[in-house]
Amino acid sequence: TQINNQAESDISFDRLTEQIKDNNHANPDISRIIILNRRGLVRDLYERLKPKICNLRMLSTDFTPKDRRIILSQLRDQFTLVSTQVIEAGVDISAREVWRDIAPLDSIIQSAGRCNRNSEVTVGHVNLFKLVENGHLAAVPPYDGFLIQTTQEVLSKYGSLIGEEKYYSL
């Protein structure tokens, strides 16, 4: 995988929604996971994308563990999943692309573990962005602002494209 670090600049919820719609229109036959940091944002994005994207699913801790397993079992070759960080650990799922809101570095790397897990493509893309709502980072809360700032400082030293071979040194 490779992290495409776009978190140097802010993105609004409206612009993020448009980018995902455009990406889906240009690449309708791929699998993608969009990971946001709060359940409300997941629900909002899901509702905005629902009329535009086929095979769209949502996952968060709003669902019981049993329902989460059912949703995950329904995902096939082509899907778009909007999720919280519940997808990061202990879930055997692979997507060609992962879109991830800024988070602490360990969460970003965990998210990258959901990308190209089964070697579907030569390089899977993890598109990292920094969602801002009403002038505030959407990642704070649930994460501490210091952790987000530190993550951004570390990532900035590696440029905008960070190959998987550099994850350990991050």
mmCIF file of C-alpha atoms in Angstrom:
data_model
loop_
_atom_site.group_PDB
_atom_site.id
_atom_site.type_symbol
_atom_site.label_atom_id
_atom_site.label_comp_id
_atom_site.label_asym_id
_atom_site.label_seq_id
_atom_site.Cartn_x
_atom_site.Cartn_y
_atom_site.Cartn_z
ATOM 1 C CA THR A 1 0.000 0.000 0.000
ATOM 2 C CA GLN A 2 0.913 3.625 -0.180
ATOM 3 C CA ILE A 3 -0.420 6.553 1.823
ATOM 4 C CA ASN A 4 -1.423 9.522 -0.305
ATOM 5 C CA ASN A 5 -1.079 12.235 2.341
ATOM 6 C CA GLN A 6 -3.566 14.975 1.516
ATOM 7 C CA ALA A 7 -3.904 15.991 5.178
ATOM 8 C CA GLU A 8 -1.693 19.033 4.712
ATOM 9 C CA SER A 9 -4.802 20.990 3.765
ATOM 10 C CA ASP A 10 -8.355 20.994 5.096
ATOM 11 C CA ILE A 11 -11.325 19.460 3.311
ATOM 12 C CA SER A 12 -14.962 20.252 4.013
ATOM 13 C CA PHE A 13 -17.624 17.595 4.405
ATOM 14 C CA ASP A 14 -19.276 18.784 1.162
ATOM 15 C CA ARG A 15 -16.003 18.602 -0.776
ATOM 16 C CA LEU A 16 -15.184 15.151 0.624
ATOM 17 C CA THR A 17 -18.627 13.916 -0.413
ATOM 18 C CA GLU A 18 -18.082 15.246 -3.944
ATOM 19 C CA GLN A 19 -14.620 13.659 -4.201
ATOM 20 C CA ILE A 20 -15.990 10.260 -3.196
ATOM 21 C CA LYS A 21 -18.884 10.558 -5.670
ATOM 22 C CA ASP A 22 -16.431 11.556 -8.428
ATOM 23 C CA ASN A 23 -14.092 8.704 -7.536
ATOM 24 C CA ASN A 24 -16.967 6.240 -7.592
ATOM 25 C CA HIS A 25 -18.175 7.578 -10.951
ATOM 26 C CA ALA A 26 -14.677 7.241 -12.445
ATOM 27 C CA ASN A 27 -14.025 3.826 -10.822
ATOM 28 C CA PRO A 28 -17.397 2.158 -10.206
ATOM 29 C CA ASP A 29 -16.041 -1.391 -10.120
ATOM 30 C CA ILE A 30 -13.602 -1.142 -7.235
ATOM 31 C CA SER A 31 -13.909 -1.663 -3.506
ATOM 32 C CA ARG A 32 -13.347 1.254 -1.163
ATOM 33 C CA ILE A 33 -13.576 1.903 2.558
ATOM 34 C CA ILE A 34 -14.083 5.399 3.935
ATOM 35 C CA ILE A 35 -13.137 5.723 7.611
ATOM 36 C CA LEU A 36 -14.361 8.671 9.641
ATOM 37 C CA ASN A 37 -13.771 9.304 13.332
ATOM 38 C CA ARG A 38 -17.336 9.783 14.560
ATOM 39 C CA ARG A 39 -20.553 7.813 14.161
ATOM 40 C CA GLY A 40 -22.608 10.903 13.292
ATOM 41 C CA LEU A 41 -20.296 11.743 10.411
ATOM 42 C CA VAL A 42 -20.516 8.150 9.166
ATOM 43 C CA ARG A 43 -24.324 8.324 9.174
ATOM 44 C CA ASP A 44 -24.307 11.723 7.434
ATOM 45 C CA LEU A 45 -21.906 10.615 4.711
ATOM 46 C CA TYR A 46 -23.819 7.382 4.188
ATOM 47 C CA GLU A 47 -27.083 9.315 3.727
ATOM 48 C CA ARG A 48 -25.459 11.700 1.238
ATOM 49 C CA LEU A 49 -23.893 8.894 -0.794
ATOM 50 C CA LYS A 50 -26.826 6.459 -0.686
ATOM 51 C CA PRO A 51 -28.661 7.875 -3.740
ATOM 52 C CA LYS A 52 -25.452 7.967 -5.805
ATOM 53 C CA ILE A 53 -23.505 4.785 -5.038
ATOM 54 C CA CYS A 54 -24.556 1.165 -5.513
ATOM 55 C CA ASN A 55 -23.388 -1.480 -3.031
ATOM 56 C CA LEU A 56 -23.002 1.125 -0.292
ATOM 57 C CA ARG A 57 -22.848 -0.098 3.305
ATOM 58 C CA MET A 58 -22.330 1.515 6.697
ATOM 59 C CA LEU A 59 -20.564 0.150 9.764
ATOM 60 C CA SER A 60 -20.118 1.518 13.272
ATOM 61 C CA THR A 61 -20.630 0.597 16.892
ATOM 62 C CA ASP A 62 -24.269 1.647 16.416
ATOM 63 C CA PHE A 63 -24.663 -1.917 15.074
ATOM 64 C CA THR A 64 -24.471 -4.994 17.265
ATOM 65 C CA PRO A 65 -21.463 -7.286 16.759
ATOM 66 C CA LYS A 66 -23.793 -9.802 15.086
ATOM 67 C CA ASP A 67 -25.115 -7.172 12.651
ATOM 68 C CA ARG A 68 -21.558 -5.994 11.908
ATOM 69 C CA ARG A 69 -20.587 -9.571 10.990
ATOM 70 C CA ILE A 70 -23.609 -9.808 8.676
ATOM 71 C CA ILE A 71 -22.750 -6.521 6.957
ATOM 72 C CA LEU A 72 -19.113 -7.584 6.483
ATOM 73 C CA SER A 73 -20.158 -10.983 5.096
ATOM 74 C CA GLN A 74 -22.263 -9.236 2.431
ATOM 75 C CA LEU A 75 -19.316 -7.285 0.996
ATOM 76 C CA ARG A 76 -18.050 -8.682 -2.293
ATOM 77 C CA ASP A 77 -15.661 -7.523 -5.026
ATOM 78 C CA GLN A 78 -17.191 -4.099 -5.590
ATOM 79 C CA PHE A 79 -18.439 -2.135 -2.592
ATOM 80 C CA THR A 80 -18.195 1.150 -0.763
ATOM 81 C CA LEU A 81 -18.173 0.930 3.015
ATOM 82 C CA VAL A 82 -18.482 4.011 5.219
ATOM 83 C CA SER A 83 -17.198 3.123 8.678
ATOM 84 C CA THR A 84 -15.821 4.330 11.943
ATOM 85 C CA GLN A 85 -12.502 3.030 13.225
ATOM 86 C CA VAL A 86 -14.347 -0.146 14.291
ATOM 87 C CA ILE A 87 -13.027 -1.556 10.991
ATOM 88 C CA GLU A 88 -9.365 -1.064 11.919
ATOM 89 C CA ALA A 89 -8.577 -4.119 14.020
ATOM 90 C CA GLY A 90 -9.753 -7.700 14.053
ATOM 91 C CA VAL A 91 -11.588 -7.448 10.748
ATOM 92 C CA ASP A 92 -10.448 -9.521 7.780
ATOM 93 C CA ILE A 93 -11.565 -7.314 4.914
ATOM 94 C CA SER A 94 -9.717 -5.915 1.950
ATOM 95 C CA ALA A 95 -10.475 -2.971 -0.310
ATOM 96 C CA ARG A 96 -8.593 -1.562 -3.230
ATOM 97 C CA GLU A 97 -8.787 1.937 -1.760
ATOM 98 C CA VAL A 98 -9.074 3.283 1.763
ATOM 99 C CA TRP A 99 -10.044 6.871 2.482
ATOM 100 C CA ARG A 100 -9.063 7.869 6.033
ATOM 101 C CA ASP A 101 -9.682 11.010 8.058
ATOM 102 C CA ILE A 102 -6.618 12.136 9.987
ATOM 103 C CA ALA A 103 -6.079 10.149 13.178
ATOM 104 C CA PRO A 104 -3.151 9.084 15.348
ATOM 105 C CA LEU A 105 -0.478 7.312 13.333
ATOM 106 C CA ASP A 106 -1.218 3.828 14.684
ATOM 107 C CA SER A 107 -4.852 4.154 13.556
ATOM 108 C CA ILE A 108 -3.802 5.282 10.085
ATOM 109 C CA ILE A 109 -1.495 2.284 9.742
ATOM 110 C CA GLN A 110 -4.232 -0.054 11.063
ATOM 111 C CA SER A 111 -6.552 1.407 8.413
ATOM 112 C CA ALA A 112 -3.912 0.789 5.754
ATOM 113 C CA GLY A 113 -4.093 -2.861 6.806
ATOM 114 C CA ARG A 114 -7.601 -2.994 5.270
ATOM 115 C CA CYS A 115 -6.210 -1.919 1.899
ATOM 116 C CA ASN A 116 -4.995 -4.411 -0.713
ATOM 117 C CA ARG A 117 -4.889 -7.095 1.965
ATOM 118 C CA ASN A 118 -5.382 -9.823 -0.637
ATOM 119 C CA SER A 119 -3.066 -8.245 -3.255
ATOM 120 C CA GLU A 120 -5.937 -7.231 -5.522
ATOM 121 C CA VAL A 121 -3.700 -4.646 -7.208
ATOM 122 C CA THR A 122 0.013 -3.897 -7.363
ATOM 123 C CA VAL A 123 -0.359 -0.954 -4.957
ATOM 124 C CA GLY A 124 -3.422 -0.136 -2.873
ATOM 125 C CA HIS A 125 -4.058 3.518 -2.114
ATOM 126 C CA VAL A 126 -4.754 4.973 1.332
ATOM 127 C CA ASN A 127 -6.046 8.496 0.787
ATOM 128 C CA LEU A 128 -5.467 10.452 3.989
ATOM 129 C CA PHE A 129 -7.436 13.678 4.395
ATOM 130 C CA LYS A 130 -8.129 16.227 7.133
ATOM 131 C CA LEU A 131 -11.856 16.796 7.537
ATOM 132 C CA VAL A 132 -12.854 20.169 8.962
ATOM 133 C CA GLU A 133 -16.370 21.146 10.046
ATOM 134 C CA ASN A 134 -17.315 24.654 11.105
ATOM 135 C CA GLY A 135 -13.641 25.581 11.376
ATOM 136 C CA HIS A 136 -12.789 22.650 13.667
ATOM 137 C CA LEU A 137 -10.992 19.372 13.016
ATOM 138 C CA ALA A 138 -13.504 16.531 12.866
ATOM 139 C CA ALA A 139 -10.878 14.262 14.472
ATOM 140 C CA VAL A 140 -10.951 16.259 17.738
ATOM 141 C CA PRO A 141 -12.744 14.686 19.573
ATOM 142 C CA PRO A 142 -12.491 11.669 19.693
ATOM 143 C CA TYR A 143 -8.724 12.088 19.459
ATOM 144 C CA ASP A 144 -6.567 14.537 21.379
ATOM 145 C CA GLY A 145 -5.430 17.511 19.303
ATOM 146 C CA PHE A 146 -1.815 16.939 20.373
ATOM 147 C CA LEU A 147 -1.858 13.422 18.852
ATOM 148 C CA ILE A 148 -3.267 14.743 15.583
ATOM 149 C CA GLN A 149 -0.709 17.559 15.422
ATOM 150 C CA THR A 150 2.143 15.144 16.155
ATOM 151 C CA THR A 151 0.905 12.748 13.470
ATOM 152 C CA GLN A 152 0.787 15.564 10.927
ATOM 153 C CA GLU A 153 4.325 16.663 11.830
ATOM 154 C CA VAL A 154 5.677 13.112 11.440
ATOM 155 C CA LEU A 155 3.879 12.546 8.134
ATOM 156 C CA SER A 156 5.059 15.878 6.711
ATOM 157 C CA LYS A 157 8.668 14.662 6.934
ATOM 158 C CA TYR A 158 7.882 11.846 4.481
ATOM 159 C CA GLY A 159 6.227 13.820 1.689
ATOM 160 C CA SER A 160 2.860 13.301 0.055
ATOM 161 C CA LEU A 161 3.391 9.653 -1.023
ATOM 162 C CA ILE A 162 4.493 7.229 1.673
ATOM 163 C CA GLY A 163 5.167 3.640 0.626
ATOM 164 C CA GLU A 164 4.441 0.712 2.903
ATOM 165 C CA GLU A 165 8.147 0.064 3.324
ATOM 166 C CA LYS A 166 8.304 3.298 5.389
ATOM 167 C CA TYR A 167 5.457 2.492 7.781
ATOM 168 C CA TYR A 168 7.732 0.944 10.382
ATOM 169 C CA SER A 169 10.041 3.967 10.431
ATOM 170 C CA LEU A 170 7.014 6.253 10.861
#
